[in-house]
Tab-separated table of C-alpha atoms in Angstrom:
chain	number	residue	atom	x	y	z
Y	50	ALA	CA	-6.836	-8.158	-15.043
Y	51	GLN	CA	-4.367	-5.577	-13.990
Y	52	LYS	CA	-0.652	-5.991	-13.805
Y	53	VAL	CA	2.198	-3.742	-12.614
Y	54	THR	CA	5.830	-4.515	-13.428
Y	55	GLN	CA	8.734	-3.010	-11.645
Y	56	ALA	CA	11.665	-4.782	-13.288
Y	57	GLN	CA	14.367	-3.259	-11.084
Y	58	THR	CA	14.725	-5.211	-7.913
Y	59	GLU	CA	17.340	-3.077	-6.192
Y	60	ILE	CA	19.154	0.070	-7.184
Y	61	SER	CA	22.228	1.318	-5.335
Y	62	VAL	CA	23.406	4.920	-5.675
Y	63	VAL	CA	25.755	7.261	-3.931
Y	64	GLU	CA	24.278	10.301	-2.289
Y	65	LYS	CA	23.511	13.221	-4.616
Y	66	GLU	CA	23.137	10.919	-7.664
Y	67	ASP	CA	19.774	10.869	-9.436
Y	68	VAL	CA	17.836	7.571	-9.488
Y	69	THR	CA	14.882	6.652	-11.757
Y	70	LEU	CA	12.474	3.801	-10.913
Y	71	ASP	CA	10.581	2.241	-13.691
Y	72	CYS	CA	6.954	1.160	-13.625
Y	73	VAL	CA	5.092	-0.456	-16.455
Y	74	TYR	CA	1.371	-1.261	-16.102
Y	75	GLU	CA	-1.209	-3.322	-18.019
Y	76	THR	CA	-4.910	-2.753	-17.974
Y	77	ARG	CA	-7.780	-2.915	-20.382
Y	78	ASP	CA	-9.674	-0.193	-18.553
Y	79	THR	CA	-9.601	3.347	-20.014
Y	80	THR	CA	-10.012	4.884	-16.641
Y	81	TYR	CA	-7.454	3.907	-14.048
Y	82	TYR	CA	-5.417	5.262	-11.299
Y	83	LEU	CA	-1.695	5.057	-10.640
Y	84	PHE	CA	0.087	5.478	-7.359
Y	85	TRP	CA	3.612	5.478	-5.929
Y	86	TYR	CA	4.285	4.565	-2.318
Y	87	LYS	CA	7.457	4.517	-0.256
Y	88	GLN	CA	8.166	1.999	2.440
Y	89	PRO	CA	11.087	2.835	4.644
Y	90	PRO	CA	12.577	0.140	6.925
Y	91	SER	CA	10.085	1.194	9.657
Y	92	GLY	CA	7.400	-0.553	7.569
Y	93	GLU	CA	4.757	2.083	7.027
Y	94	LEU	CA	3.676	2.786	3.426
Y	95	VAL	CA	3.889	6.462	2.700
Y	96	PHE	CA	1.696	7.797	-0.124
Y	97	LEU	CA	3.623	9.876	-2.651
Y	98	ILE	CA	1.408	10.500	-5.714
Y	99	ARG	CA	-1.830	9.558	-7.394
Y	100	ARG	CA	-2.434	10.014	-11.088
Y	101	ASN	CA	-5.548	9.299	-13.059
Y	102	SER	CA	-5.465	8.055	-16.595
Y	103	PHE	CA	-6.733	11.313	-18.050
Y	104	ASP	CA	-4.016	13.423	-16.551
Y	105	GLU	CA	-0.762	12.941	-18.381
Y	106	GLN	CA	0.917	15.959	-16.993
Y	107	ASN	CA	4.171	15.246	-15.387
Y	108	GLU	CA	4.653	16.331	-11.813
Y	109	ILE	CA	7.461	17.655	-9.713
Y	110	SER	CA	7.460	17.758	-5.948
Y	111	GLY	CA	10.708	18.944	-4.446
Y	112	ARG	CA	13.356	16.353	-5.389
Y	113	TYR	CA	10.697	13.945	-6.706
Y	114	SER	CA	9.331	13.856	-10.190
Y	115	TRP	CA	7.102	11.593	-12.106
Y	116	ASN	CA	6.837	10.911	-15.899
Y	117	PHE	CA	3.461	9.435	-16.951
Y	118	GLN	CA	3.407	8.187	-20.650
Y	119	LYS	CA	0.244	6.384	-21.762
Y	120	SER	CA	1.813	5.525	-25.089
Y	121	THR	CA	4.250	3.250	-23.359
Y	122	SER	CA	2.032	2.417	-20.302
Y	123	SER	CA	4.744	3.712	-18.009
Y	124	PHE	CA	4.733	5.837	-14.871
Y	125	ASN	CA	8.361	6.336	-13.907
Y	126	PHE	CA	9.633	8.019	-10.769
Y	127	THR	CA	12.842	9.956	-10.458
Y	128	ILE	CA	14.561	11.095	-7.260
Y	129	THR	CA	16.943	13.944	-7.923
Y	130	ALA	CA	20.069	14.417	-5.760
Y	131	SER	CA	19.277	11.391	-3.658
Y	132	GLN	CA	19.782	11.430	0.119
Y	133	VAL	CA	20.291	8.582	2.633
Y	134	VAL	CA	16.744	9.112	3.822
Y	135	ASP	CA	15.576	8.092	0.432
Y	136	SER	CA	16.622	4.578	1.166
Y	137	ALA	CA	13.431	2.445	1.054
Y	138	VAL	CA	11.349	0.139	-1.046
Y	139	TYR	CA	9.209	1.999	-3.576
Y	140	PHE	CA	6.013	0.460	-4.836
Y	141	CYS	CA	4.066	1.400	-7.945
Y	142	ALA	CA	0.412	0.429	-7.866
Y	143	LEU	CA	-2.712	0.520	-10.038
Y	144	SER	CA	-6.384	0.521	-9.394
Y	145	VAL	CA	-9.469	0.620	-11.637
Y	146	PRO	CA	-13.113	1.583	-11.037
Y	147	GLY	CA	-15.307	-1.212	-9.878
Y	148	SER	CA	-12.466	-2.975	-8.099
Y	149	TRP	CA	-13.428	-1.648	-4.577
Y	150	GLY	CA	-10.207	0.229	-4.315
Y	151	LYS	CA	-8.017	-2.902	-4.727
Y	152	LEU	CA	-4.492	-1.800	-5.345
Y	153	GLN	CA	-2.416	-3.975	-7.747
Y	154	PHE	CA	1.090	-3.507	-6.514
Y	155	GLY	CA	4.269	-4.028	-8.414
Y	156	ALA	CA	7.006	-6.173	-6.791
Y	157	GLY	CA	8.771	-3.021	-5.441
Y	158	THR	CA	12.200	-1.581	-6.021
Y	159	GLN	CA	14.641	-1.396	-3.177
Y	160	VAL	CA	16.675	1.852	-3.244
Y	161	VAL	CA	19.921	1.987	-1.310
Y	162	VAL	CA	21.513	5.330	-1.005
Y	163	THR	CA	25.052	5.353	0.540
Y	164	PRO	CA	26.850	8.342	1.854
Z	214	ASP	CA	-3.913	15.189	9.397
Z	215	THR	CA	-3.374	12.005	7.370
Z	216	GLU	CA	-2.841	9.614	10.253
Z	217	VAL	CA	-3.931	6.022	10.562
Z	218	THR	CA	-3.000	4.388	13.880
Z	219	GLN	CA	-2.631	0.708	14.542
Z	220	THR	CA	-2.311	-1.190	17.774
Z	221	PRO	CA	-0.386	-3.146	18.868
Z	222	LYS	CA	2.919	-2.517	17.009
Z	223	HIS	CA	4.187	-6.056	17.718
Z	224	LEU	CA	2.226	-9.168	18.643
Z	225	VAL	CA	3.438	-12.659	19.466
Z	226	MET	CA	0.745	-15.334	19.757
Z	227	GLY	CA	0.459	-19.016	19.968
Z	228	MET	CA	-1.664	-21.086	17.540
Z	229	THR	CA	-4.426	-21.495	20.080
Z	230	ASN	CA	-4.662	-17.831	21.125
Z	231	LYS	CA	-7.299	-15.308	20.253
Z	232	LYS	CA	-6.137	-11.732	19.625
Z	233	SER	CA	-7.262	-8.584	17.851
Z	234	LEU	CA	-5.537	-5.978	15.772
Z	235	LYS	CA	-6.974	-2.456	15.874
Z	236	CYS	CA	-6.947	0.373	13.406
Z	237	GLU	CA	-8.259	3.816	13.783
Z	238	GLN	CA	-8.527	6.939	11.441
Z	239	HIS	CA	-10.061	10.330	11.974
Z	240	MET	CA	-9.934	11.711	8.492
Z	241	GLY	CA	-13.517	11.060	7.750
Z	242	HIS	CA	-12.574	8.357	5.231
Z	243	ARG	CA	-15.403	5.874	4.337
Z	244	ALA	CA	-13.278	3.071	2.982
Z	245	MET	CA	-10.946	0.976	5.148
Z	246	TYR	CA	-8.645	-1.895	4.222
Z	247	TRP	CA	-6.612	-4.747	5.724
Z	248	TYR	CA	-3.491	-5.860	3.990
Z	249	LYS	CA	-1.024	-8.603	4.755
Z	250	GLN	CA	2.606	-8.198	3.811
Z	251	LYS	CA	5.267	-10.861	3.861
Z	252	ALA	CA	9.015	-9.977	3.919
Z	253	LYS	CA	10.270	-8.675	0.522
Z	254	LYS	CA	6.806	-8.794	-1.012
Z	255	PRO	CA	4.257	-6.175	-1.856
Z	256	PRO	CA	1.138	-5.900	0.388
Z	257	GLU	CA	-1.739	-8.187	-0.384
Z	258	LEU	CA	-5.288	-7.077	0.129
Z	259	MET	CA	-7.378	-9.015	2.555
Z	260	PHE	CA	-10.497	-7.043	3.190
Z	261	VAL	CA	-12.203	-3.824	2.086
Z	262	TYR	CA	-14.910	-2.050	4.073
Z	263	SER	CA	-16.950	0.767	2.398
Z	264	TYR	CA	-19.359	2.698	4.502
Z	265	GLU	CA	-18.866	0.221	7.329
Z	266	LYS	CA	-19.935	-2.717	5.145
Z	267	LEU	CA	-17.687	-5.484	4.075
Z	268	SER	CA	-17.176	-5.123	0.281
Z	269	ILE	CA	-14.319	-7.414	-0.514
Z	270	ASN	CA	-13.059	-10.590	1.178
Z	271	GLU	CA	-10.057	-11.765	-0.904
Z	272	SER	CA	-10.641	-15.503	0.015
Z	273	VAL	CA	-9.095	-14.960	3.408
Z	274	PRO	CA	-9.273	-18.007	5.735
Z	275	SER	CA	-11.967	-17.763	8.398
Z	276	ARG	CA	-9.344	-17.658	11.153
Z	277	PHE	CA	-9.139	-13.933	10.187
Z	278	SER	CA	-12.321	-12.118	11.044
Z	279	PRO	CA	-12.734	-8.477	10.287
Z	280	GLU	CA	-15.093	-6.019	12.040
Z	281	CYS	CA	-15.908	-2.394	11.435
Z	282	PRO	CA	-17.689	-1.079	14.525
Z	283	ASN	CA	-17.984	2.510	13.175
Z	284	SER	CA	-16.638	4.572	10.414
Z	285	SER	CA	-13.451	5.382	12.287
Z	286	LEU	CA	-12.449	1.880	13.589
Z	287	LEU	CA	-11.470	-1.357	11.954
Z	288	ASN	CA	-10.604	-4.556	13.788
Z	289	LEU	CA	-9.106	-7.766	12.725
Z	290	HIS	CA	-9.803	-10.668	15.032
Z	291	LEU	CA	-7.367	-13.527	14.943
Z	292	HIS	CA	-7.965	-17.086	16.103
Z	293	ALA	CA	-6.117	-20.373	15.611
Z	294	LEU	CA	-3.538	-18.825	13.416
Z	295	GLN	CA	-0.728	-20.816	11.720
Z	296	PRO	CA	3.021	-19.990	11.784
Z	297	GLU	CA	2.735	-18.979	8.056
Z	298	ASP	CA	0.363	-16.158	9.072
Z	299	SER	CA	3.334	-14.377	10.593
Z	300	ALA	CA	3.587	-11.083	8.687
Z	301	LEU	CA	3.155	-7.347	8.758
Z	302	TYR	CA	-0.543	-6.451	8.870
Z	303	LEU	CA	-1.277	-3.031	7.415
Z	304	CYS	CA	-4.427	-1.049	7.730
Z	305	ALA	CA	-5.370	1.721	5.345
Z	306	SER	CA	-8.094	4.170	4.670
Z	307	SER	CA	-9.256	6.353	1.837
Z	308	HIS	CA	-11.809	8.999	1.200
Z	309	GLY	CA	-13.348	7.033	-1.706
Z	310	LEU	CA	-12.539	3.789	-3.453
Z	311	ALA	CA	-10.616	5.550	-6.144
Z	312	GLY	CA	-8.628	7.749	-3.828
Z	313	GLU	CA	-5.202	7.416	-2.384
Z	314	GLN	CA	-4.925	5.073	0.540
Z	315	TYR	CA	-3.241	6.161	3.714
Z	316	PHE	CA	-1.546	3.395	5.625
Z	317	GLY	CA	-0.903	2.913	9.297
Z	318	PRO	CA	2.490	1.797	10.647
Z	319	GLY	CA	1.345	-1.875	10.741
Z	320	THR	CA	1.332	-4.694	13.271
Z	321	ARG	CA	4.147	-7.166	13.101
Z	322	LEU	CA	2.642	-10.499	13.924
Z	323	THR	CA	4.552	-13.611	14.909
Z	324	VAL	CA	2.715	-16.881	15.324
Z	325	THR	CA	4.587	-19.435	17.383
């Protein structure tokens, strides 16, 4: 069975501060896929990144960066120089082959950015 | 274009009503999904369609009936719902079952 843990329920920061969201996953599969999604108050889940288990390269996209460490089963997400528009719930998710695409979501982390 | 559309945006229905939620994508994706999301919770998978065939039904009550008329459309037929079925219903699609899923804006359903 797969499990994703996002231990931080809510993080509040002031604009321009950096914020790091933790994601720890559990799976026995050697092949798996990790995702991050953003859900603003409007409700739509926005895809941010997909990583497969064989690609441990960290990634940077603008103010977003991701740190994938298989040794600690973690896939953390950092927002640099946060902005008010970053206020949202962020979900980390995991899927494995043979599960028909089923995403195992973490509980989500609410990020609140104040001006 | 990574757009998934859903109609209606909001729906209020009584427990004896029959209604349908609609989802459409034009990305050529062959996998489509229905999720249910309660407030302050992550989305929960309900159904998966792959190549227009139902692949997963996550033990969803029969008052929810999915339909995939073609590769671009996904419907969710609702009948005799309960107030606890009130939630945000999200549709998603992906190129393959291992790929990233793109979500629609959702339908906020209230059952009275």
